[in-house]
PDB file of C-alpha atoms and ligand atoms in Angstrom:
ATOM      1  CA  UNK R 191      17.254   7.287  21.168  1.00 51.00           C
ATOM      2  CA  UNK R 192      19.589   9.346  19.289  1.00 57.00           C
ATOM      3  CA  UNK R 193      19.249   7.462  15.956  1.00 85.00           C
ATOM      4  CA  UNK R 194      16.137   7.858  14.696  1.00 92.00           C
ATOM      5  CA  UNK R 195      15.408   7.097  11.392  1.00 93.00           C
ATOM      6  CA  UNK R 196      15.147  10.712   9.315  1.00 92.00           C
ATOM      7  CA  UNK R 197      12.042   9.817   8.045  1.00 93.00           C
ATOM      8  CA  UNK R 198      10.384  10.086  11.862  1.00 95.00           C
ATOM      9  CA  UNK R 199      11.857  13.192  12.383  1.00 93.00           C
ATOM     10  CA  UNK R 200       9.692  15.335  14.424  1.00 92.00           C
ATOM     11  CA  UNK R 201       7.221  12.377  15.092  1.00 96.00           C
ATOM     12  CA  UNK R 202       5.857  13.267  18.936  1.00 97.00           C
ATOM     13  CA  UNK R 203       3.776  10.357  19.226  1.00 98.00           C
ATOM     14  CA  UNK R 204       2.574   7.194  18.431  1.00 98.00           C
ATOM     15  CA  UNK R 205      -1.477   5.723  19.157  1.00 98.00           C
ATOM     16  CA  UNK R 206      -0.733   2.638  21.086  1.00 98.00           C
ATOM     17  CA  UNK R 207      -3.847   0.301  22.625  1.00 98.00           C
ATOM     18  CA  UNK R 208      -5.607   3.463  23.216  1.00 98.00           C
ATOM     19  CA  UNK R 209      -3.194   6.114  24.708  1.00 98.00           C
ATOM     20  CA  UNK R 210      -1.009   8.015  22.647  1.00 98.00           C
ATOM     21  CA  UNK R 211       2.462   7.623  24.371  1.00 98.00           C
ATOM     22  CA  UNK R 212       5.469   9.564  23.224  1.00 98.00           C
ATOM     23  CA  UNK R 213       7.320   8.124  20.289  1.00 97.00           C
ATOM     24  CA  UNK R 214      10.435   6.651  21.864  1.00 96.00           C
ATOM     25  CA  UNK R 215       8.338   4.842  24.158  1.00 97.00           C
ATOM     26  CA  UNK R 216       6.138   3.078  21.076  1.00 97.00           C
ATOM     27  CA  UNK R 217       7.994  -0.715  22.261  1.00 97.00           C
ATOM     28  CA  UNK R 218       7.326  -3.690  22.148  1.00 97.00           C
ATOM     29  CA  UNK R 219       8.521  -6.783  24.012  1.00 97.00           C
ATOM     30  CA  UNK R 220      11.118  -9.212  22.530  1.00 97.00           C
ATOM     31  CA  UNK R 221       8.916 -12.357  22.545  1.00 97.00           C
ATOM     32  CA  UNK R 222       5.978 -10.211  21.118  1.00 98.00           C
ATOM     33  CA  UNK R 223       4.084 -13.562  19.143  1.00 98.00           C
ATOM     34  CA  UNK R 224       4.067 -11.131  15.694  1.00 98.00           C
ATOM     35  CA  UNK R 225       7.917 -10.610  16.019  1.00 98.00           C
ATOM     36  CA  UNK R 226       8.458 -14.778  15.995  1.00 98.00           C
ATOM     37  CA  UNK R 227       5.960 -15.929  13.816  1.00 98.00           C
ATOM     38  CA  UNK R 228       5.109 -12.493  11.051  1.00 98.00           C
ATOM     39  CA  UNK R 229       1.089 -12.630  12.990  1.00 98.00           C
ATOM     40  CA  UNK R 230       0.097  -8.912  12.334  1.00 98.00           C
ATOM     41  CA  UNK R 231      -2.033  -6.725  10.160  1.00 98.00           C
ATOM     42  CA  UNK R 232      -1.560  -3.492   8.477  1.00 98.00           C
ATOM     43  CA  UNK R 233      -2.425  -1.207   6.449  1.00 98.00           C
ATOM     44  CA  UNK R 234      -0.896   1.930   4.628  1.00 98.00           C
ATOM     45  CA  UNK R 235      -3.060   4.850   4.122  1.00 98.00           C
ATOM     46  CA  UNK R 236      -2.333   8.872   2.830  1.00 98.00           C
ATOM     47  CA  UNK R 237      -3.683  11.864   4.479  1.00 98.00           C
ATOM     48  CA  UNK R 238      -3.316  14.805   1.553  1.00 97.00           C
ATOM     49  CA  UNK R 239      -3.586  18.412   2.194  1.00 96.00           C
ATOM     50  CA  UNK R 240      -6.052  19.631   0.780  1.00 95.00           C
ATOM     51  CA  UNK R 241      -7.566  23.221  -0.187  1.00 92.00           C
ATOM     52  CA  UNK R 242     -10.478  22.236   3.521  1.00 91.00           C
ATOM     53  CA  UNK R 243      -7.318  21.112   5.197  1.00 95.00           C
ATOM     54  CA  UNK R 244      -6.408  18.035   5.788  1.00 97.00           C
ATOM     55  CA  UNK R 245      -8.132  14.455   4.129  1.00 97.00           C
ATOM     56  CA  UNK R 246      -7.493  11.137   4.896  1.00 98.00           C
ATOM     57  CA  UNK R 247      -7.942   9.599   1.461  1.00 98.00           C
ATOM     58  CA  UNK R 248     -10.141   6.046   1.366  1.00 98.00           C
ATOM     59  CA  UNK R 249     -10.036   5.359   5.081  1.00 98.00           C
ATOM     60  CA  UNK R 250     -12.917   3.580   5.433  1.00 98.00           C
ATOM     61  CA  UNK R 251     -11.783   1.067   2.376  1.00 98.00           C
ATOM     62  CA  UNK R 252      -8.137   1.059   4.509  1.00 98.00           C
ATOM     63  CA  UNK R 253     -10.032   0.473   7.667  1.00 98.00           C
ATOM     64  CA  UNK R 254     -12.196  -1.828   6.212  1.00 98.00           C
ATOM     65  CA  UNK R 255      -9.484  -4.488   4.661  1.00 98.00           C
ATOM     66  CA  UNK R 256      -7.632  -4.341   7.989  1.00 98.00           C
ATOM     67  CA  UNK R 257     -10.818  -6.014   9.570  1.00 98.00           C
ATOM     68  CA  UNK R 258     -10.716  -8.389   6.682  1.00 98.00           C
ATOM     69  CA  UNK R 259      -7.081  -8.514   7.096  1.00 98.00           C
ATOM     70  CA  UNK R 260      -7.147  -9.828  10.477  1.00 98.00           C
ATOM     71  CA  UNK R 261     -10.044 -12.154   9.541  1.00 98.00           C
ATOM     72  CA  UNK R 262      -8.127 -15.765   8.314  1.00 98.00           C
ATOM     73  CA  UNK R 263      -5.719 -15.207  11.580  1.00 98.00           C
ATOM     74  CA  UNK R 264      -8.728 -14.721  14.588  1.00 98.00           C
ATOM     75  CA  UNK R 265      -6.951 -11.617  15.305  1.00 98.00           C
ATOM     76  CA  UNK R 266     -10.002  -9.634  17.491  1.00 98.00           C
ATOM     77  CA  UNK R 267      -8.754  -5.735  17.255  1.00 98.00           C
ATOM     78  CA  UNK R 268     -10.109  -4.887  20.600  1.00 98.00           C
ATOM     79  CA  UNK R 269     -11.033  -1.509  19.285  1.00 98.00           C
ATOM     80  CA  UNK R 270     -13.539  -0.539  16.587  1.00 97.00           C
ATOM     81  CA  UNK R 271     -13.938   1.538  13.362  1.00 98.00           C
ATOM     82  CA  UNK R 272     -15.346   4.759  14.901  1.00 98.00           C
ATOM     83  CA  UNK R 273     -12.091   3.938  17.881  1.00 98.00           C
ATOM     84  CA  UNK R 274      -9.512   3.839  15.617  1.00 98.00           C
ATOM     85  CA  UNK R 275     -10.614   6.502  13.459  1.00 98.00           C
ATOM     86  CA  UNK R 276     -11.079   8.849  15.587  1.00 98.00           C
ATOM     87  CA  UNK R 277      -7.578   7.980  17.550  1.00 98.00           C
ATOM     88  CA  UNK R 278      -5.908   8.426  13.926  1.00 98.00           C
ATOM     89  CA  UNK R 279      -7.921  12.049  13.203  1.00 98.00           C
ATOM     90  CA  UNK R 280      -6.678  12.745  15.882  1.00 98.00           C
ATOM     91  CA  UNK R 281      -3.049  12.045  16.495  1.00 98.00           C
ATOM     92  CA  UNK R 282      -2.799  13.674  12.689  1.00 98.00           C
ATOM     93  CA  UNK R 283      -4.092  16.941  13.758  1.00 97.00           C
ATOM     94  CA  UNK R 284      -1.744  16.762  17.253  1.00 97.00           C
ATOM     95  CA  UNK R 285       1.404  16.457  15.216  1.00 97.00           C
ATOM     96  CA  UNK R 286      -0.018  19.356  13.429  1.00 96.00           C
ATOM     97  CA  UNK R 287       0.928  17.414   9.493  1.00 96.00           C
ATOM     98  CA  UNK R 288      -0.730  18.414   6.630  1.00 95.00           C
ATOM     99  CA  UNK R 289      -0.413  15.531   4.921  1.00 96.00           C
ATOM    100  CA  UNK R 290       1.395  12.154   6.257  1.00 97.00           C
ATOM    101  CA  UNK R 291       1.699   8.277   5.762  1.00 98.00           C
ATOM    102  CA  UNK R 292      -0.693   6.288   8.568  1.00 98.00           C
ATOM    103  CA  UNK R 293       0.208   3.200   9.351  1.00 98.00           C
ATOM    104  CA  UNK R 294      -2.511   1.454  11.266  1.00 98.00           C
ATOM    105  CA  UNK R 295      -1.320  -2.504  12.618  1.00 98.00           C
ATOM    106  CA  UNK R 296      -3.031  -4.998  14.709  1.00 98.00           C
ATOM    107  CA  UNK R 297      -1.012  -7.992  16.796  1.00 98.00           C
ATOM    108  CA  UNK R 298      -0.775 -10.805  18.756  1.00 98.00           C
ATOM    109  CA  UNK R 299       1.962  -9.139  21.785  1.00 98.00           C
ATOM    110  CA  UNK R 300       3.577 -10.444  24.152  1.00 97.00           C
ATOM    111  CA  UNK R 301       2.029 -13.852  24.785  1.00 94.00           C
ATOM    112  CA  UNK R 302       3.573 -17.393  25.456  1.00 94.00           C
ATOM    113  CA  UNK R 303       5.657 -18.425  22.495  1.00 94.00           C
ATOM    114  CA  UNK R 304       4.200 -21.207  20.380  1.00 95.00           C
ATOM    115  CA  UNK R 305       2.410 -21.125  16.907  1.00 96.00           C
ATOM    116  CA  UNK R 306      -0.992 -20.787  18.930  1.00 96.00           C
ATOM    117  CA  UNK R 307      -1.719 -17.288  18.911  1.00 97.00           C
ATOM    118  CA  UNK R 308      -4.851 -17.713  21.508  1.00 95.00           C
ATOM    119  CA  UNK R 309      -3.148 -16.658  24.726  1.00 95.00           C
ATOM    120  CA  UNK R 310      -1.145 -13.691  23.121  1.00 97.00           C
ATOM    121  CA  UNK R 311      -2.733 -10.331  23.438  1.00 98.00           C
ATOM    122  CA  UNK R 312      -4.044  -8.443  20.226  1.00 98.00           C
ATOM    123  CA  UNK R 313      -2.060  -4.884  20.590  1.00 98.00           C
ATOM    124  CA  UNK R 314      -3.024  -2.126  17.844  1.00 98.00           C
ATOM    125  CA  UNK R 315      -0.764   0.652  17.102  1.00 98.00           C
ATOM    126  CA  UNK R 316      -1.326   3.600  14.637  1.00 98.00           C
ATOM    127  CA  UNK R 317       1.525   5.853  13.232  1.00 98.00           C
ATOM    128  CA  UNK R 318       2.170   8.594  11.591  1.00 98.00           C
ATOM    129  CA  UNK R 319       4.428  10.176   9.448  1.00 97.00           C
ATOM    130  CA  UNK R 320       5.494  12.557   6.684  1.00 95.00           C
ATOM    131  CA  UNK R 321       6.507  10.742   3.725  1.00 89.00           C
ATOM    132  CA  UNK R 322       7.086  12.180   0.113  1.00 84.00           C
ATOM    133  CA  UNK R 323       7.043  10.489  -3.004  1.00 83.00           C
ATOM    134  CA  UNK R 324       7.783   6.510  -2.039  1.00 83.00           C
ATOM    135  CA  UNK R 325       9.849   5.636  -5.233  1.00 84.00           C
ATOM    136  CA  UNK R 326      11.193   9.528  -6.037  1.00 85.00           C
ATOM    137  CA  UNK R 327       9.797  12.609  -6.894  1.00 87.00           C
ATOM    138  CA  UNK R 328      11.632  11.843  -9.782  1.00 91.00           C
ATOM    139  CA  UNK R 329      10.663   8.473 -10.725  1.00 94.00           C
ATOM    140  CA  UNK R 330       6.941  10.102 -10.711  1.00 95.00           C
ATOM    141  CA  UNK R 331       7.575  11.753 -13.990  1.00 94.00           C
ATOM    142  CA  UNK R 332       9.992   9.981 -15.467  1.00 95.00           C
ATOM    143  CA  UNK R 333       9.448   6.590 -14.941  1.00 97.00           C
ATOM    144  CA  UNK R 334      10.948   3.795 -12.726  1.00 98.00           C
ATOM    145  CA  UNK R 335      12.913   1.097 -13.953  1.00 98.00           C
ATOM    146  CA  UNK R 336      11.955  -2.537 -13.128  1.00 98.00           C
ATOM    147  CA  UNK R 337      12.707  -6.016 -13.149  1.00 98.00           C
ATOM    148  CA  UNK R 338      11.240  -9.228 -13.016  1.00 98.00           C
ATOM    149  CA  UNK R 339      11.754 -10.848  -9.822  1.00 98.00           C
ATOM    150  CA  UNK R 340      13.634 -14.331  -9.511  1.00 98.00           C
ATOM    151  CA  UNK R 341      10.836 -15.266  -5.931  1.00 98.00           C
ATOM    152  CA  UNK R 342       7.495 -15.713  -7.212  1.00 98.00           C
ATOM    153  CA  UNK R 343       4.497 -14.075  -5.440  1.00 98.00           C
ATOM    154  CA  UNK R 344       3.202 -16.882  -2.661  1.00 97.00           C
ATOM    155  CA  UNK R 345      -0.290 -17.818  -3.871  1.00 96.00           C
ATOM    156  CA  UNK R 346      -3.810 -17.660  -2.123  1.00 94.00           C
ATOM    157  CA  UNK R 347      -3.877 -21.283  -1.436  1.00 95.00           C
ATOM    158  CA  UNK R 348      -0.464 -20.706   0.916  1.00 96.00           C
ATOM    159  CA  UNK R 349      -1.619 -17.767   2.351  1.00 97.00           C
ATOM    160  CA  UNK R 350      -4.381 -15.167   1.622  1.00 97.00           C
ATOM    161  CA  UNK R 351      -3.282 -12.644  -0.888  1.00 97.00           C
ATOM    162  CA  UNK R 352      -6.378  -9.974   0.061  1.00 95.00           C
ATOM    163  CA  UNK R 353      -4.731  -9.817   3.502  1.00 97.00           C
ATOM    164  CA  UNK R 354      -1.868  -7.332   4.381  1.00 98.00           C
ATOM    165  CA  UNK R 355      -0.538  -9.746   6.533  1.00 98.00           C
ATOM    166  CA  UNK R 356       3.101  -8.662   8.329  1.00 98.00           C
ATOM    167  CA  UNK R 357       4.850 -11.735   8.041  1.00 98.00           C
ATOM    168  CA  UNK R 358       4.176 -12.422   4.070  1.00 98.00           C
ATOM    169  CA  UNK R 359       6.119  -9.182   3.009  1.00 98.00           C
ATOM    170  CA  UNK R 360       8.882 -11.404   3.627  1.00 98.00           C
ATOM    171  CA  UNK R 361       8.407 -12.512   0.036  1.00 98.00           C
ATOM    172  CA  UNK R 362       8.314  -8.671  -0.914  1.00 98.00           C
ATOM    173  CA  UNK R 363      11.146  -7.541   0.934  1.00 98.00           C
ATOM    174  CA  UNK R 364      13.059 -10.499  -0.845  1.00 98.00           C
ATOM    175  CA  UNK R 365      11.492  -9.102  -4.278  1.00 98.00           C
ATOM    176  CA  UNK R 366      12.587  -5.550  -3.424  1.00 98.00           C
ATOM    177  CA  UNK R 367      16.567  -6.446  -2.207  1.00 98.00           C
ATOM    178  CA  UNK R 368      16.630  -8.849  -5.548  1.00 98.00           C
ATOM    179  CA  UNK R 369      15.928  -5.616  -7.325  1.00 98.00           C
ATOM    180  CA  UNK R 370      17.546  -2.836  -5.650  1.00 98.00           C
ATOM    181  CA  UNK R 371      20.830  -5.267  -5.824  1.00 98.00           C
ATOM    182  CA  UNK R 372      20.884  -5.805  -9.189  1.00 98.00           C
ATOM    183  CA  UNK R 373      20.613  -1.618 -10.164  1.00 98.00           C
ATOM    184  CA  UNK R 374      16.613  -1.868 -10.710  1.00 98.00           C
ATOM    185  CA  UNK R 375      13.980   0.694  -8.178  1.00 97.00           C
ATOM    186  CA  UNK R 376      11.470  -1.754  -8.041  1.00 98.00           C
ATOM    187  CA  UNK R 377      10.645  -5.537  -8.666  1.00 98.00           C
ATOM    188  CA  UNK R 378       7.855  -7.088 -10.830  1.00 98.00           C
ATOM    189  CA  UNK R 379       6.749  -9.796  -9.380  1.00 98.00           C
ATOM    190  CA  UNK R 380       5.006 -12.920 -11.476  1.00 98.00           C
ATOM    191  CA  UNK R 381       2.340 -15.712  -9.428  1.00 98.00           C
ATOM    192  CA  UNK R 382       3.146 -19.155  -8.793  1.00 96.00           C
ATOM    193  CA  UNK R 383       1.641 -19.551 -12.645  1.00 97.00           C
ATOM    194  CA  UNK R 384       3.887 -17.415 -13.979  1.00 98.00           C
ATOM    195  CA  UNK R 385       1.897 -14.541 -15.251  1.00 98.00           C
ATOM    196  CA  UNK R 386       2.654 -11.037 -13.926  1.00 98.00           C
ATOM    197  CA  UNK R 387       0.765 -10.828 -10.104  1.00 98.00           C
ATOM    198  CA  UNK R 388       2.149  -6.842  -9.072  1.00 98.00           C
ATOM    199  CA  UNK R 389       4.953  -5.197  -7.384  1.00 98.00           C
ATOM    200  CA  UNK R 390       6.280  -6.131  -3.747  1.00 98.00           C
ATOM    201  CA  UNK R 391       4.135  -2.518  -2.909  1.00 98.00           C
ATOM    202  CA  UNK R 392       2.141  -1.825  -5.761  1.00 98.00           C
ATOM    203  CA  UNK R 393      -0.742  -3.323  -8.362  1.00 98.00           C
ATOM    204  CA  UNK R 394       0.373  -2.874 -12.022  1.00 98.00           C
ATOM    205  CA  UNK R 395      -1.427  -1.444 -14.870  1.00 98.00           C
ATOM    206  CA  UNK R 396      -1.289  -1.895 -18.729  1.00 98.00           C
ATOM    207  CA  UNK R 397      -1.995   0.506 -21.309  1.00 98.00           C
ATOM    208  CA  UNK R 398      -2.426  -1.148 -25.379  1.00 98.00           C
ATOM    209  CA  UNK R 399      -4.082   0.438 -27.867  1.00 98.00           C
ATOM    210  CA  UNK R 400      -5.531   2.687 -25.744  1.00 97.00           C
ATOM    211  CA  UNK R 401      -6.991   0.665 -23.677  1.00 98.00           C
ATOM    212  CA  UNK R 402      -6.041  -0.003 -19.784  1.00 98.00           C
ATOM    213  CA  UNK R 403      -5.741  -3.328 -18.308  1.00 98.00           C
ATOM    214  CA  UNK R 404      -5.117  -5.133 -14.897  1.00 98.00           C
ATOM    215  CA  UNK R 405      -4.594  -8.432 -13.525  1.00 98.00           C
ATOM    216  CA  UNK R 406      -7.303 -10.386 -11.857  1.00 97.00           C
ATOM    217  CA  UNK R 407      -7.659 -10.687  -7.731  1.00 95.00           C
ATOM    218  CA  UNK R 408      -7.281 -14.437  -8.489  1.00 95.00           C
ATOM    219  CA  UNK R 409      -3.972 -13.661  -9.795  1.00 97.00           C
ATOM    220  CA  UNK R 410      -2.085 -13.438  -6.517  1.00 97.00           C
ATOM    221  CA  UNK R 411      -2.103  -9.704  -5.837  1.00 97.00           C
ATOM    222  CA  UNK R 412      -3.393  -7.089  -3.084  1.00 98.00           C
ATOM    223  CA  UNK R 413      -6.901  -6.068  -4.212  1.00 97.00           C
ATOM    224  CA  UNK R 414      -4.979  -2.563  -3.731  1.00 98.00           C
ATOM    225  CA  UNK R 415      -7.436   0.693  -2.577  1.00 98.00           C
ATOM    226  CA  UNK R 416      -5.423   2.586  -5.386  1.00 98.00           C
ATOM    227  CA  UNK R 417      -5.784  -0.194  -7.948  1.00 98.00           C
ATOM    228  CA  UNK R 418      -9.541   0.847  -7.597  1.00 98.00           C
ATOM    229  CA  UNK R 419      -9.895   4.605  -7.427  1.00 98.00           C
ATOM    230  CA  UNK R 420      -7.347   3.947 -10.742  1.00 98.00           C
ATOM    231  CA  UNK R 421     -10.301   1.787 -12.182  1.00 98.00           C
ATOM    232  CA  UNK R 422     -12.871   4.008 -11.623  1.00 97.00           C
ATOM    233  CA  UNK R 423     -11.466   7.117 -12.540  1.00 97.00           C
ATOM    234  CA  UNK R 424      -9.852   5.861 -15.951  1.00 98.00           C
ATOM    235  CA  UNK R 425     -13.588   4.713 -16.516  1.00 98.00           C
ATOM    236  CA  UNK R 426     -15.029   8.027 -15.737  1.00 96.00           C
ATOM    237  CA  UNK R 427     -12.570   9.572 -17.820  1.00 97.00           C
ATOM    238  CA  UNK R 428     -13.870   7.224 -20.954  1.00 98.00           C
ATOM    239  CA  UNK R 429     -11.696   4.697 -20.498  1.00 98.00           C
ATOM    240  CA  UNK R 430     -11.861   0.545 -21.034  1.00 98.00           C
ATOM    241  CA  UNK R 431     -10.722  -0.904 -18.110  1.00 98.00           C
ATOM    242  CA  UNK R 432     -10.260  -4.795 -17.839  1.00 98.00           C
ATOM    243  CA  UNK R 433      -9.988  -5.494 -14.250  1.00 98.00           C
ATOM    244  CA  UNK R 434      -9.932  -9.324 -14.821  1.00 97.00           C
ATOM    245  CA  UNK R 435      -6.786  -9.420 -17.330  1.00 98.00           C
ATOM    246  CA  UNK R 436      -4.117 -12.461 -16.972  1.00 98.00           C
ATOM    247  CA  UNK R 437      -0.896 -10.529 -17.911  1.00 98.00           C
ATOM    248  CA  UNK R 438       1.889 -12.393 -19.202  1.00 98.00           C
ATOM    249  CA  UNK R 439       5.642 -11.807 -19.000  1.00 97.00           C
ATOM    250  CA  UNK R 440       6.075 -10.954 -22.990  1.00 97.00           C
ATOM    251  CA  UNK R 441       2.902  -8.463 -22.733  1.00 98.00           C
ATOM    252  CA  UNK R 442       5.164  -6.519 -20.402  1.00 98.00           C
ATOM    253  CA  UNK R 443       7.725  -5.821 -23.225  1.00 97.00           C
ATOM    254  CA  UNK R 444       5.535  -4.487 -25.753  1.00 97.00           C
ATOM    255  CA  UNK R 445       2.683  -2.707 -23.848  1.00 98.00           C
ATOM    256  CA  UNK R 446       2.906   0.759 -24.569  1.00 98.00           C
ATOM    257  CA  UNK R 447       2.396   1.859 -21.055  1.00 98.00           C
ATOM    258  CA  UNK R 448       2.581   0.611 -17.736  1.00 98.00           C
ATOM    259  CA  UNK R 449       2.295   2.010 -14.235  1.00 98.00           C
ATOM    260  CA  UNK R 450       2.308   0.978 -10.988  1.00 98.00           C
ATOM    261  CA  UNK R 451      -0.465   2.075  -8.379  1.00 98.00           C
ATOM    262  CA  UNK R 452      -0.296   2.282  -4.932  1.00 98.00           C
ATOM    263  CA  UNK R 453      -1.001   4.263  -1.609  1.00 97.00           C
ATOM    264  CA  UNK R 454       2.966   4.696  -1.221  1.00 95.00           C
ATOM    265  CA  UNK R 455       3.785   4.735  -4.734  1.00 95.00           C
ATOM    266  CA  UNK R 456       0.296   6.629  -5.814  1.00 97.00           C
ATOM    267  CA  UNK R 457       0.722   6.998 -10.105  1.00 98.00           C
ATOM    268  CA  UNK R 458       4.069   6.054 -10.417  1.00 97.00           C
ATOM    269  CA  UNK R 459       5.066   5.260 -14.820  1.00 98.00           C
ATOM    270  CA  UNK R 460       7.333   2.090 -15.695  1.00 98.00           C
ATOM    271  CA  UNK R 461       9.879   2.673 -18.093  1.00 98.00           C
ATOM    272  CA  UNK R 462      11.863  -0.166 -18.410  1.00 98.00           C
ATOM    273  CA  UNK R 463      11.179  -4.006 -17.380  1.00 98.00           C
ATOM    274  CA  UNK R 464      13.906  -6.220 -17.420  1.00 98.00           C
ATOM    275  CA  UNK R 465      16.039  -2.900 -20.144  1.00 98.00           C
ATOM    276  CA  UNK R 466      13.476  -3.500 -22.257  1.00 97.00           C
ATOM    277  CA  UNK R 467      12.208   0.204 -23.286  1.00 98.00           C
ATOM    278  CA  UNK R 468       8.373   0.663 -22.509  1.00 97.00           C
ATOM    279  CA  UNK R 469       6.660   2.609 -24.726  1.00 95.00           C
ATOM    280  CA  UNK R 470       8.902   5.667 -25.342  1.00 94.00           C
ATOM    281  CA  UNK R 471      10.666   4.613 -22.266  1.00 95.00           C
ATOM    282  CA  UNK R 472       9.364   7.757 -20.201  1.00 95.00           C
ATOM    283  CA  UNK R 473       5.317   8.382 -18.930  1.00 97.00           C
ATOM    284  CA  UNK R 474       2.828   7.637 -21.643  1.00 97.00           C
ATOM    285  CA  UNK R 475       0.049   9.739 -22.342  1.00 98.00           C
ATOM    286  CA  UNK R 476      -2.516   7.251 -20.690  1.00 98.00           C
ATOM    287  CA  UNK R 477      -0.612   7.246 -17.694  1.00 98.00           C
ATOM    288  CA  UNK R 478       0.315  11.080 -17.574  1.00 98.00           C
ATOM    289  CA  UNK R 479      -3.405  11.718 -17.812  1.00 98.00           C
ATOM    290  CA  UNK R 480      -4.820   8.963 -14.557  1.00 98.00           C
ATOM    291  CA  UNK R 481      -1.721  10.658 -12.584  1.00 98.00           C
ATOM    292  CA  UNK R 482      -2.700  13.880 -13.143  1.00 98.00           C
ATOM    293  CA  UNK R 483      -6.374  13.292 -12.331  1.00 97.00           C
ATOM    294  CA  UNK R 484      -5.191  10.743  -9.598  1.00 98.00           C
ATOM    295  CA  UNK R 485      -2.991  14.157  -7.791  1.00 97.00           C
ATOM    296  CA  UNK R 486      -6.674  16.421  -8.477  1.00 97.00           C
ATOM    297  CA  UNK R 487      -8.544  13.396  -7.192  1.00 97.00           C
ATOM    298  CA  UNK R 488      -6.547  13.341  -3.411  1.00 97.00           C
ATOM    299  CA  UNK R 489      -5.515  16.849  -3.401  1.00 94.00           C
ATOM    300  CA  UNK R 490      -9.861  17.238  -3.316  1.00 91.00           C
ATOM    301  CA  UNK R 491      -9.886  18.761  -6.779  1.00 92.00           C
ATOM    302  CA  UNK R 492     -12.294  17.041  -8.724  1.00 94.00           C
ATOM    303  CA  UNK R 493     -15.767  17.315  -7.819  1.00 91.00           C
ATOM    304  CA  UNK R 494     -18.001  14.112  -7.237  1.00 92.00           C
ATOM    305  CA  UNK R 495     -15.436  12.270  -4.957  1.00 94.00           C
ATOM    306  CA  UNK R 496     -16.433  13.529  -1.106  1.00 93.00           C
ATOM    307  CA  UNK R 497     -17.203   9.701   0.251  1.00 95.00           C
ATOM    308  CA  UNK R 498     -14.141   9.146  -0.201  1.00 97.00           C
ATOM    309  CA  UNK R 499     -12.596  11.888   2.132  1.00 97.00           C
ATOM    310  CA  UNK R 500     -12.564  11.874   5.912  1.00 97.00           C
ATOM    311  CA  UNK R 501     -11.244  14.973   7.018  1.00 95.00           C
ATOM    312  CA  UNK R 502      -9.021  15.341   9.630  1.00 95.00           C
TER     313      UNK R 502
HETATM  314  C1  PLP D 981       1.518  -6.365  -2.593  1.00 90.53           C
HETATM  315  C2  PLP D 981       1.245  -4.824  -2.215  1.00 90.53           C
HETATM  316  N1  PLP D 981       0.349  -4.460  -3.681  1.00 90.53           N
HETATM  317  C3  PLP D 981      -0.517  -3.362  -3.820  1.00 90.53           C
HETATM  318  C4  PLP D 981      -1.058  -2.610  -3.566  1.00 90.53           C
HETATM  319  C5  PLP D 981      -1.508  -1.589  -3.675  1.00 90.53           C
HETATM  320  O1  PLP D 981      -2.416  -1.427  -2.524  1.00 90.53           O
HETATM  321  P1  PLP D 981      -2.994  -0.247  -2.238  1.00 90.53           P
HETATM  322  O2  PLP D 981      -3.556   0.901  -3.144  1.00 90.53           O
HETATM  323  O3  PLP D 981      -4.235  -0.540  -1.080  1.00 90.53           O
HETATM  324  O4  PLP D 981      -2.023   0.721  -1.288  1.00 90.53           O
HETATM  325  C6  PLP D 981       0.281  -2.804  -1.582  1.00 90.53           C
HETATM  326  C7  PLP D 981      -0.119  -1.496  -1.161  1.00 90.53           C
HETATM  327  O5  PLP D 981      -0.411  -1.404   0.078  1.00 90.53           O
HETATM  328  C8  PLP D 981       0.718  -3.684  -1.624  1.00 90.53           C
HETATM  329  O6  PLP D 981       1.389  -3.755  -0.254  1.00 90.53           O
END
């Protein structure tokens, strides 16, 4: 295949259903159940370069979320966590990557079509590739311009919001397309009630008067692992963090600082919302402190968080 996206250049293999296969052979049938009905669950994880070599950040929590995401869909992942860990560590090692993004996915494969997936086999893959700053290096320093999406986040009474389900990501795709189409870098999605939920692939934090707020999990946002990390880091740094907040659209406009958290986005400042400048219109001091601490942490330079790393 000559049209391989640049981001995958140099990647030799993918782990698929128990085997390491050539990148070009990591394929599925067009009648794959998940392709038609979105019946897959996935994770996004990062492996960072540390002084002790590559280390996967909070792998156990990501793996736990993968198995949890699978539950509502009766997706029985035919590998245990130890097997997926071994496969992933070996894949990173075989690729010789110092740091990378990791995409595990489990999905109903090629079987009889129809909404009942019971007779479709569950397939599992893990792919890795080098991936820099998701919203761009400049975004980490200068912040991003975001817009409130006209698409609302689905409620957990419609689709489980604590699961990372492939099909449900059409909601995020719509929000991203709209934001980018209107000249913004990213969207913020409100929930059914009109309160702030999250970004299409990020959780959101607000800073006001030196205190930190993030929407509670009942606001239809994902239980982000970076969100959990930021909450703990900020508390360890002495900040007061309200992690069950309800945040209105108007509060975004008057916040001192806003930032996104996510495995892909890491800690990215938000400098404007709907063309309203947030704070000074650049990375604020609290965001800066948390972002610095976050990168020190994931690069293995902070003592006391060893449990969060899986060495490759
Ligand atoms: C919708 C959504 N919210 C939040 C996040 C952030 O979650 P995490 O920090 O676990 O990557 C993600 C990314 O996985 C996401 O897709």
